[in-house]
Coordinates of C-alpha atoms and ligand atoms in Angstrom, one line a residue:
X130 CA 0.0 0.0 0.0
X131 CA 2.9 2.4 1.0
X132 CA 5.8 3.6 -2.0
X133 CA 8.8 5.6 -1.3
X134 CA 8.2 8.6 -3.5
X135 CA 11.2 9.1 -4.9
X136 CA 10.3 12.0 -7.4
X137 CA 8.6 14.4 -5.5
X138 CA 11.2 14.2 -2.3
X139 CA 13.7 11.9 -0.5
X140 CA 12.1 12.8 2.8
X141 CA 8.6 11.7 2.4
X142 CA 6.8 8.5 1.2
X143 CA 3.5 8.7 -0.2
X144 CA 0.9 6.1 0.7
X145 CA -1.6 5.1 -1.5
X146 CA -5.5 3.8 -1.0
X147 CA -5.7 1.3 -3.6
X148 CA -9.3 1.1 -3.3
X149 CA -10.4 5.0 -3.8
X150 CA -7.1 6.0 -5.5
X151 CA -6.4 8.8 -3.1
X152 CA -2.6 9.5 -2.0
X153 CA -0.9 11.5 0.8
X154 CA 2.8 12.1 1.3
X155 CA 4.2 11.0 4.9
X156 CA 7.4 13.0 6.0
X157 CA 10.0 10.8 6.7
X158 CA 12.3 11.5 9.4
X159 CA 15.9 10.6 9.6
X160 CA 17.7 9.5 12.5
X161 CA 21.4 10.4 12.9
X162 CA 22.0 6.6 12.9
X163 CA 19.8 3.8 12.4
X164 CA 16.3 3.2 9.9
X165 CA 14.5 6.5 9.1
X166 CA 11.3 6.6 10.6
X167 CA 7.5 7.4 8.7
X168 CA 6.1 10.4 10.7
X169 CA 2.5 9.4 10.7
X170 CA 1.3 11.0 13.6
X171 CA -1.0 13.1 11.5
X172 CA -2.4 9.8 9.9
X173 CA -5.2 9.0 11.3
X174 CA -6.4 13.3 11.3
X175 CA -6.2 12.8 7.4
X176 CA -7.0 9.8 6.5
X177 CA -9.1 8.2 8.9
X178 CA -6.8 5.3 9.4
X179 CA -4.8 3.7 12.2
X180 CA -1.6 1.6 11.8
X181 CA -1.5 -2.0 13.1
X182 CA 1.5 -3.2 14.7
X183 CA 0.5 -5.4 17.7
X184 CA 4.1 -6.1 20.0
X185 CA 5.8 -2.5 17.8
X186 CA 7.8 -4.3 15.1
X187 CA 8.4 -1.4 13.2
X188 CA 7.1 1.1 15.5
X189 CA 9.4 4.0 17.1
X190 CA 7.3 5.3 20.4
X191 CA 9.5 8.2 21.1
X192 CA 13.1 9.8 20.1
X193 CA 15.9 9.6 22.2
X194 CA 19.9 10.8 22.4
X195 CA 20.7 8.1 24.7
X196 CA 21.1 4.2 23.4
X197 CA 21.5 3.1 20.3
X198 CA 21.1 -0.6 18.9
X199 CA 21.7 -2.2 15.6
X200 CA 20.9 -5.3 15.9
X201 CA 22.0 -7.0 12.8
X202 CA 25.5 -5.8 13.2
X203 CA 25.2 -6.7 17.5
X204 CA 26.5 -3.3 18.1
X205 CA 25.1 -1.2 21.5
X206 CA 26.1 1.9 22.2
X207 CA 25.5 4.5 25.1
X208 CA 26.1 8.3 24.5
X209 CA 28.0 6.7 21.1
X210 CA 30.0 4.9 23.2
X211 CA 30.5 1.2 22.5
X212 CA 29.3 -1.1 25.2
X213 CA 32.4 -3.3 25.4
X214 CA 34.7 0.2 25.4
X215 CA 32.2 0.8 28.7
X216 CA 32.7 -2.1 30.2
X217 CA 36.5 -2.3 29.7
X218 CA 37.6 1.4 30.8
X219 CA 34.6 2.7 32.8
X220 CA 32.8 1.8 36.4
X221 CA 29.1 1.9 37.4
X222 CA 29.2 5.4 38.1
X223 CA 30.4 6.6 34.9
X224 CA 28.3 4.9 33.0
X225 CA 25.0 6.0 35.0
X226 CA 26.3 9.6 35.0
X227 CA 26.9 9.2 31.2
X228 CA 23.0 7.7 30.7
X229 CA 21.6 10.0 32.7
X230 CA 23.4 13.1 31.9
X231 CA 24.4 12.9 28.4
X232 CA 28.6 13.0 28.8
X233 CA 30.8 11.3 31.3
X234 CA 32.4 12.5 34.3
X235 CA 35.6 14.3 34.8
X236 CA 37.1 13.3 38.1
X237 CA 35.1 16.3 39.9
X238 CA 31.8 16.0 38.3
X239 CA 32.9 11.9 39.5
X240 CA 33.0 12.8 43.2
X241 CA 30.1 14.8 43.0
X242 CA 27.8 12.4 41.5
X243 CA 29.1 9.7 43.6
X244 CA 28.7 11.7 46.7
X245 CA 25.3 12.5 45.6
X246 CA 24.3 8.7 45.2
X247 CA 25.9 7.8 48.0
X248 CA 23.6 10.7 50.0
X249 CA 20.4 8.5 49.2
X250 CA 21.5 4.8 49.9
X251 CA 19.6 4.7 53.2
X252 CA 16.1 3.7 53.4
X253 CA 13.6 5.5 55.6
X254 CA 13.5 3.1 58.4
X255 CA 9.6 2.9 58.9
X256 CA 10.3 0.8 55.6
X257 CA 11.5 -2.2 57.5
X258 CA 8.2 -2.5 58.8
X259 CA 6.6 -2.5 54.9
X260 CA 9.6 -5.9 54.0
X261 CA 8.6 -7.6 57.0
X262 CA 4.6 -7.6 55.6
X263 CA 6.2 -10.0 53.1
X264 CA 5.9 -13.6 53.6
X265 CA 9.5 -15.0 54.1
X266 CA 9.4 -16.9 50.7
X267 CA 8.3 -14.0 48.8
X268 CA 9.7 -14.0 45.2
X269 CA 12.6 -10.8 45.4
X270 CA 10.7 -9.2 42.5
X271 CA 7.3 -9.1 44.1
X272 CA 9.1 -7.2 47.3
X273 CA 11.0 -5.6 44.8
X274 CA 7.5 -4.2 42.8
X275 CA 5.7 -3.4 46.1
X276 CA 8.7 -1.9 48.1
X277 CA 9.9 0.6 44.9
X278 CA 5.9 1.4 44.5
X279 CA 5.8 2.3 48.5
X280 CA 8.7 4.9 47.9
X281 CA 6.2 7.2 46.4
X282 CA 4.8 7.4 50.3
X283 CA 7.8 8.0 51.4
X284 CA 9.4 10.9 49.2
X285 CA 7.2 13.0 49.1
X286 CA 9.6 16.0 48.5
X287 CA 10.6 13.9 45.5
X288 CA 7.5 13.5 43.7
X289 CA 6.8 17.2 41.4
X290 CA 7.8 15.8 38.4
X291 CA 7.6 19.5 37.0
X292 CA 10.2 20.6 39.7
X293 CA 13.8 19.7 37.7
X294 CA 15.3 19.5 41.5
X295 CA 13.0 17.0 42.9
X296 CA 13.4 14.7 39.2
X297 CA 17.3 15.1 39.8
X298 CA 16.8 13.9 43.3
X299 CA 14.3 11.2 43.1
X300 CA 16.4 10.4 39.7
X301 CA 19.9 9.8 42.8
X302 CA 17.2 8.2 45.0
X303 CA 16.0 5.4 42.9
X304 CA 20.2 4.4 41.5
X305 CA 20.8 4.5 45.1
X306 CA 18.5 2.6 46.9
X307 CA 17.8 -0.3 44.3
X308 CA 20.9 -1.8 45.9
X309 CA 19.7 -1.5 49.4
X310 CA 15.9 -2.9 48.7
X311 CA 17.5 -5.9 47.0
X312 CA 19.8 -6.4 49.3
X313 CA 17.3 -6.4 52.1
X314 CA 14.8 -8.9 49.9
X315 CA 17.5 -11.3 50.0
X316 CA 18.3 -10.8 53.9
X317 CA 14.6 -10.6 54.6
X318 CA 14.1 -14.2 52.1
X319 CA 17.5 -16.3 54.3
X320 CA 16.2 -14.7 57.4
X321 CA 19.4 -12.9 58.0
X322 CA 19.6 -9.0 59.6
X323 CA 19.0 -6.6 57.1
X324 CA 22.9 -4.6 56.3
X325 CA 22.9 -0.9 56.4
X326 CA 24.7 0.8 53.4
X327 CA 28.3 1.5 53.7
X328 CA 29.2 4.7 51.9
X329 CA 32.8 4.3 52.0
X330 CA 32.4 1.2 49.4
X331 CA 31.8 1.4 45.5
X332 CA 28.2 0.9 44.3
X333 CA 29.1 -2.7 43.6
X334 CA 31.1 -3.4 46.6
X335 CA 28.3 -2.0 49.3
X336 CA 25.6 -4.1 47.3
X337 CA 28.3 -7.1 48.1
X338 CA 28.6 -6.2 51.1
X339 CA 24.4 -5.4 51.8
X340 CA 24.1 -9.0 50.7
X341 CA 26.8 -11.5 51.8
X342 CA 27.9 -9.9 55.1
X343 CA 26.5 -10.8 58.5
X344 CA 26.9 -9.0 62.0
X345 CA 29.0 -12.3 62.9
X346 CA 32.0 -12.2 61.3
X347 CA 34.3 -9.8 59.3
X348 CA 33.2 -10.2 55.2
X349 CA 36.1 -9.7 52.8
X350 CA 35.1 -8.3 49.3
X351 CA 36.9 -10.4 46.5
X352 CA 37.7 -7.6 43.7
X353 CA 37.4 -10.2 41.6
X354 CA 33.8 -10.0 42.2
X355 CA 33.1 -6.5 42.9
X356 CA 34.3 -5.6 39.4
X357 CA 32.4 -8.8 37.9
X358 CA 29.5 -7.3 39.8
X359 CA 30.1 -3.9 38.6
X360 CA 30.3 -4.9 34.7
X361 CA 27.0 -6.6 35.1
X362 CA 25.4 -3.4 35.9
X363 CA 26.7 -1.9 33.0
X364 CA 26.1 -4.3 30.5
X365 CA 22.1 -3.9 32.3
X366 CA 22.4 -0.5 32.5
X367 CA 20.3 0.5 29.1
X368 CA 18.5 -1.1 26.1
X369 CA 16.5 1.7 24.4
X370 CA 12.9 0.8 23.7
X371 CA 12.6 -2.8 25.6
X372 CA 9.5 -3.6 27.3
X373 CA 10.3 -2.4 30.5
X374 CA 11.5 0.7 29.9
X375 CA 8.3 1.2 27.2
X376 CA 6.5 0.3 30.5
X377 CA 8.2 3.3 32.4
X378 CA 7.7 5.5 29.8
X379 CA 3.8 4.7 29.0
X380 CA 3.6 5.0 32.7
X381 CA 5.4 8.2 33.1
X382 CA 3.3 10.1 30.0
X383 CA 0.2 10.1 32.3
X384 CA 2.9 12.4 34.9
X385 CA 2.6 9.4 37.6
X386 CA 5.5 9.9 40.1
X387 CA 8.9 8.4 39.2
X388 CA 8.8 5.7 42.1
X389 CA 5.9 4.4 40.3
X390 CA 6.9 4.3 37.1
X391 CA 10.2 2.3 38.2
X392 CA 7.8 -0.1 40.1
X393 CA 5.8 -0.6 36.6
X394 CA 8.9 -1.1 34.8
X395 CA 9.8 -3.7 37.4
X396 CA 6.8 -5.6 37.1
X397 CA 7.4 -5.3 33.6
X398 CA 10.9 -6.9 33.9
X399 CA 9.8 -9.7 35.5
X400 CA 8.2 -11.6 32.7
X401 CA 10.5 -14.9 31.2
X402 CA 10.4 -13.0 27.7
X403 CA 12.5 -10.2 29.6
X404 CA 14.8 -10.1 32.4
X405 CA 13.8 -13.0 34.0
X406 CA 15.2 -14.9 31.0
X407 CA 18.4 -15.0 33.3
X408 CA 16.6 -17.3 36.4
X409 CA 14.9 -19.2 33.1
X410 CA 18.5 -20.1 31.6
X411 CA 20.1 -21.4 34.7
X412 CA 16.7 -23.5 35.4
X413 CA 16.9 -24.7 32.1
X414 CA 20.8 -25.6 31.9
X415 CA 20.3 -27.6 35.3
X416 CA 17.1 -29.5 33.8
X417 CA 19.8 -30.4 30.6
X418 CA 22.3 -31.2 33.0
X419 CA 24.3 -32.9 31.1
X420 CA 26.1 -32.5 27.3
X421 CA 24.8 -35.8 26.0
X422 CA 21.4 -34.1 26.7
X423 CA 21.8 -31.5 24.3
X424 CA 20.5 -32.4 21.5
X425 CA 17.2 -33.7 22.8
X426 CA 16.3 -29.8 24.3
X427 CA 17.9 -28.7 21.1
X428 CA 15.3 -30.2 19.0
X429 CA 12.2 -29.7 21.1
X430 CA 13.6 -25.9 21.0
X431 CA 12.8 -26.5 17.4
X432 CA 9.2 -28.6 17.8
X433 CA 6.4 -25.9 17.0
X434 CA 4.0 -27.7 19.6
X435 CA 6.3 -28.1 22.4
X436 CA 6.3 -24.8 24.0
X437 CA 9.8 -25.1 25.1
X438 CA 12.4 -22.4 24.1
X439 CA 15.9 -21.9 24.2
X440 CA 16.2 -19.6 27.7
X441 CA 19.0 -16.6 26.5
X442 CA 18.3 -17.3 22.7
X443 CA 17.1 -14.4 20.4
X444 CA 16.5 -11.1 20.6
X445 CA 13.6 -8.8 19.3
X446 CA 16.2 -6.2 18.1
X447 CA 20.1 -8.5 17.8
X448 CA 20.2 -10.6 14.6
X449 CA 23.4 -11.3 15.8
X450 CA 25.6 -12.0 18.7
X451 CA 24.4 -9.8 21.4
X452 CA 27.4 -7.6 22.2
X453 CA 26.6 -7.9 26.3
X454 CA 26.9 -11.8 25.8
X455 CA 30.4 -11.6 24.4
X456 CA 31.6 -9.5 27.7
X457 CA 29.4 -11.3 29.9
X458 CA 30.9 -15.2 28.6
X459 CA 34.6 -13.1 29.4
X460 CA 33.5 -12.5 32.1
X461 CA 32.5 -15.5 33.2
X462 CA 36.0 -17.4 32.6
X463 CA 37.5 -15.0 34.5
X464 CA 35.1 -15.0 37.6
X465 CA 35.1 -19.1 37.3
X466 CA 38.7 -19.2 36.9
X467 CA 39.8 -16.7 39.9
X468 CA 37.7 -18.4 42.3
X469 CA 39.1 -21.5 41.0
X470 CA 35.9 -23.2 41.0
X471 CA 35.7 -24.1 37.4
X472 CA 35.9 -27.7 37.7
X473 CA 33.3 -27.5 39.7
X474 CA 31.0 -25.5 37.9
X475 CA 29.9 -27.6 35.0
X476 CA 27.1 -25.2 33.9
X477 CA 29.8 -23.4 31.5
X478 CA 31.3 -25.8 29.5
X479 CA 27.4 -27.4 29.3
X480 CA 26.3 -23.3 28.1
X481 CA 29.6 -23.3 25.6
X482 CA 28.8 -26.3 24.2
X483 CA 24.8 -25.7 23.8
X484 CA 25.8 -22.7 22.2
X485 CA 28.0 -23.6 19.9
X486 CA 25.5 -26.5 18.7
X487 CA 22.8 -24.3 18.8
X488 CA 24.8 -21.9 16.6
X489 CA 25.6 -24.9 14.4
X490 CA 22.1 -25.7 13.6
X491 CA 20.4 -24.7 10.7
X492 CA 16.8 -23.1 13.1
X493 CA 19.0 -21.0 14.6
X494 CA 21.4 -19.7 11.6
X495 CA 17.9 -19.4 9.7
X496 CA 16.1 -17.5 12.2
X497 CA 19.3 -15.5 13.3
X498 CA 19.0 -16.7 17.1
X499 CA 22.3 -15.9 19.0
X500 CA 23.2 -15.9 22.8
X501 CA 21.9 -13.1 24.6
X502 CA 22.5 -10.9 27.6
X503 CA 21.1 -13.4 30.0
X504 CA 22.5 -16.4 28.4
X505 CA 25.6 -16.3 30.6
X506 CA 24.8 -14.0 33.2
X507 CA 23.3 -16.2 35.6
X508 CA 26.0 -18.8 35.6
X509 CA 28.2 -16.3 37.0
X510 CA 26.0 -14.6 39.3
X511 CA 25.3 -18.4 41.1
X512 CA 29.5 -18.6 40.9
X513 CA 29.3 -15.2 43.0
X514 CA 27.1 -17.3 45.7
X515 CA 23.8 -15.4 44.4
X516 CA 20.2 -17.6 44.7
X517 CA 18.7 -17.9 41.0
X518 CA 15.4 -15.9 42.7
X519 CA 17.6 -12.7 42.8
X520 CA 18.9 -13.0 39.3
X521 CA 16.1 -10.4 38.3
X522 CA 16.9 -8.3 40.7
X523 CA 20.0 -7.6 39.8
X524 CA 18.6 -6.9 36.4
X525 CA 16.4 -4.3 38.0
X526 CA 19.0 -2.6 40.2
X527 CA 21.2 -2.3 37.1
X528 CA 18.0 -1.5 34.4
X529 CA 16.9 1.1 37.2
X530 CA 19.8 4.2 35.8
X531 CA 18.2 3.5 32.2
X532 CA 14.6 3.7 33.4
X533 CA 15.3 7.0 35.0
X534 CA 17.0 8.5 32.2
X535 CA 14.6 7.6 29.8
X536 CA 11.6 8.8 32.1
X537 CA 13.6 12.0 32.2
X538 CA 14.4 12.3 28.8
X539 CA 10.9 11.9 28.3
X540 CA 9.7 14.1 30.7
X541 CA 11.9 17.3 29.7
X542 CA 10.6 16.7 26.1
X543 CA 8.3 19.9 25.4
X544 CA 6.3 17.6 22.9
X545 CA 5.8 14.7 25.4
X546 CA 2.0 13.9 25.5
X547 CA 0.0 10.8 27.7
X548 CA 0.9 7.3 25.8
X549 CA -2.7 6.3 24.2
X550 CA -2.5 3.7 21.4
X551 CA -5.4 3.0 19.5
X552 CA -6.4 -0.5 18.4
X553 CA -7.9 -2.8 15.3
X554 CA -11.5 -3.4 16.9
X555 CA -12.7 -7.3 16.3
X556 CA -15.3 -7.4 18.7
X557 CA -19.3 -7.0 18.6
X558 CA -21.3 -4.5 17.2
X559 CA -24.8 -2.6 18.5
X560 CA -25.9 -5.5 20.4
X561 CA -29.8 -5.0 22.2
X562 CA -29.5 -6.0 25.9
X563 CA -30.9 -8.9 26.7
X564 CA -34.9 -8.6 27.6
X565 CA -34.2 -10.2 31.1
X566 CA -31.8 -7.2 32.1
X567 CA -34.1 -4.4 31.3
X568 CA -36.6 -5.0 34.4
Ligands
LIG1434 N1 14.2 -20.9 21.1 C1 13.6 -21.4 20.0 N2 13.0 -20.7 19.0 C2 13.0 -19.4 19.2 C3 13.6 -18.7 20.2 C4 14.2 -19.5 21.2 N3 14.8 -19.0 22.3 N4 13.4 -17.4 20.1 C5 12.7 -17.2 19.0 N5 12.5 -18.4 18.4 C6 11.7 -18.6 17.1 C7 10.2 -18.5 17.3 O1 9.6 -19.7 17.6 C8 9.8 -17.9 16.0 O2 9.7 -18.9 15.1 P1 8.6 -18.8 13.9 O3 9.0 -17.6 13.1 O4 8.8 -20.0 13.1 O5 7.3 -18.6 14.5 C9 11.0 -17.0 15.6 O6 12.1 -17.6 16.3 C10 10.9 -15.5 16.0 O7 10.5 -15.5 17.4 P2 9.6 -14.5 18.1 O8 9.1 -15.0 19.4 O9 8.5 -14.1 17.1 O10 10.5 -13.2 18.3 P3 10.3 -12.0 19.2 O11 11.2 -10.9 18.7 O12 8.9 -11.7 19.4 O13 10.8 -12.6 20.6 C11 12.3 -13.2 22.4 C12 12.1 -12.3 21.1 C13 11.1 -13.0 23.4 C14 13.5 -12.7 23.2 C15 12.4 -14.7 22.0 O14 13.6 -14.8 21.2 C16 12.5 -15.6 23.2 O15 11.5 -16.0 23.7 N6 13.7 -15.9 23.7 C17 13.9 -16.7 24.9 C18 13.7 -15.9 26.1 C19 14.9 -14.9 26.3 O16 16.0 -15.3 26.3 N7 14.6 -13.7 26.7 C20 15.6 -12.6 27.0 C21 15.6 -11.5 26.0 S1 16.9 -10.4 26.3 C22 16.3 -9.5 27.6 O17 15.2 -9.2 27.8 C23 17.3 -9.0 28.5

């Protein structure tokens, strides 16, 4: 129905109603990267119609300066920065100064920013009271949805999303307590104290610390880990349009507080198709179990009625290796190999080898599934002594600097508006109520 028009001009399209003849020209935007986009937001003013693109295949909700993705070449970059140049040279920090404020730090805008997350990693302590509603075997991410959602009654000097101070500062709030409410899900789940913040630590190394230290007895932080820990929250930090963040933003266009909108994109997170693809994969290697059973999951991946998928295969956006799997499989050696547990840690040499069968196999080449972020995450993160429950968690602390600076990117847009798609209606038509209703 649609023809790129190009006599009358490179920058428009004209669409074309084959049934009445009629024609209108679409401006086309361009990007300065990436697929040009059809403006059509006067569409349905002029010609009556809606599009139809159930799950946003080819839709672009919003613009953005702040993540880019191609994903047939697997590149990511934040701020045009390469993710693997991020993860190599930069900490944490930098990288959530960089999302959230466009550039990253010199050594004193460093301090500062650190200072001013390091300001907020308390909780209010009336919010004890809200973890121990919880029952003990409450799944981290439900505590996680309910406790993030209760900071909205908390804050309340955070919550005028027109004031740019109290976005800045509930923006500081949410990176810096993330750690401490997942920290204290886990405590609160093992039945251990909860551990205050320690403000003398890195981000990652007082999340370590919030987690695996007790009252008892002295807790060392391995390096090794705090920087493995550290690269998996950069390599979470950001993934442009993804359902979560989508969630945030749809949330955020109706001006709900920024507490809540984290709490949807939590509950968003959640879901197997999304960032609890990382608990999935572990669960999935330890069904397999062993290499010989390979090729038995491998082919009822493949079986269109078995519902069975491969957990940390394929990508909405990568039709290639997802650059975050790369660092994150690094990483992994390294981690196993320092701790010198890789002998006993079968679960990588059983994900290497179902990966590079997988990769092998003409479904996947076909369909362009590669290894994603999640794929090897979670074998590291049970290395670092982590329950698969919290796997999401971590997700969420890490996702929680790109939710914010998307909200606020959105929010500072002069042309924001509420979120209000439209839909292909299916259903009935002018039905008469029922005789036996009307009395
Ligand atoms: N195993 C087997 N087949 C798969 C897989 C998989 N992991 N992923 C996709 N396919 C197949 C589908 O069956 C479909 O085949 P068809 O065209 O014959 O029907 C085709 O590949 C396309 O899959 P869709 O589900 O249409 O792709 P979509 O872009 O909607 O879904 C998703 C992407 C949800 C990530 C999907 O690949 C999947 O379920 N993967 C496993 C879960 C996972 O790892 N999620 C983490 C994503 S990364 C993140 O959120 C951090």
């Amino acid at each position: 129905m649609t023809n790129a028009n190009s006599e009358k001009s490179q920058n428009s399209v004209t669409l074309t109603d084959n049934q009445s003849g009629q024609q209108w020209e679409l401006p086309v935007i361009d990007g300065t990267v990436g697929p040009r986009v059809i403006d059509i937001r006067k569409l349905y003013g002029e010609t009556g119609m809606f599009t139809y693109d159930p799950g946003f295949t080819s839709t672009a909700s919003c613009d953005s300066e702040i993540t880019y993705i191609d994903g047939d070449k697997g590149i990511l970059m934040h701020r045009g920065y390469r993710i693997e140049d991020l993860a190599e040279h930069c900490d944490f920090m930098d990288v959530c100064h960089l999302l959230l404020n466009g550039d990253l730090p010199d050594s004193k805008q460093k301090t500062k920013f650190e200072h001013d997350i390091t300001y907020h990693t308390m909780l209010h302590e009336q919010m004890i009271y809200f973890f121990r509603g919880f029952r003990r075997d409450s799944h981290p991410m439900a505590v996680m949805v309910g406790v993030v959602g209760a900071l909205s009654a908390f804050y309340h000097d955070s919550t005028d999303i027109t004031d740019p101070h109290q976005r800045m500062v509930a923006s500081h709030r949410m990176i810096a307590k993330m750690p401490t409410i997942a920290a204290m899900a886990y405590k609160y789940s093992v039945g251990q104290p909860f551990v205050y913040p320690r403000n003398d630590l890195s981000y990652a190394e007082n999340f370590l610390n919030m987690t695996f230290s007790v009252p008892a007895e002295e807790y060392k932080i391995s390096p090794t880990l705090a920087r493995a820990m550290d690269r998996i929250f950069i390599l979470h930090a950001d993934h442009e349009q993804n359902a979560s963040t989508s969630t945030v933003r749809l949330a955020g266009s109706s001006g709900a507080n920024p507490f809540a909108c984290i709490a949807s994109g939590i509950a968003s997170l959640w879901g197997p198709a999304h960032g609890g693809a990382n608990e999935a994969v572990l669960r999935m290697l330890q069904e397999i179990g062993s290499k010989d059973r390979i090729p038995e999951f491998i082919e009822r991946a493949k079986d269109k009625n078995d519902p069975f998928r491969l957990m940390g295969f394929g990508h909405r956006v990568y039709k290639n290796y997802d650059p975050r799997a790369k660092v994150m499989q690094k990483s992994c050696h390294e981690v196993l190999d320092e701790l010198g547990i890789r002998k006993q840690e079968p679960l990588l040499d059983l994900a290497m080898e179902l990966e590079r069968i997988a990769l092998e196999d003409d479904f996947f080449v076909e369909k362009k599934l590669f290894p994603n972020v999640d794929f090897y995450s979670g074998i590291i993160l049970k290395a670092m002594g982590f329950p698969t429950s919290m796997f999401t968690a971590l997700f969420a602390v890490a996702r929680t600097v790109g939710w914010i600076a998307q909200w606020n990117e959105m929010v500072e847009d002069p042309n924001h508006r509420i979120s209000r798609p439209r839909q292909l209606y299916q259903g009935n038509t002018g039905r008469e109520l029922p005789e036996s209703f009307k009395s």
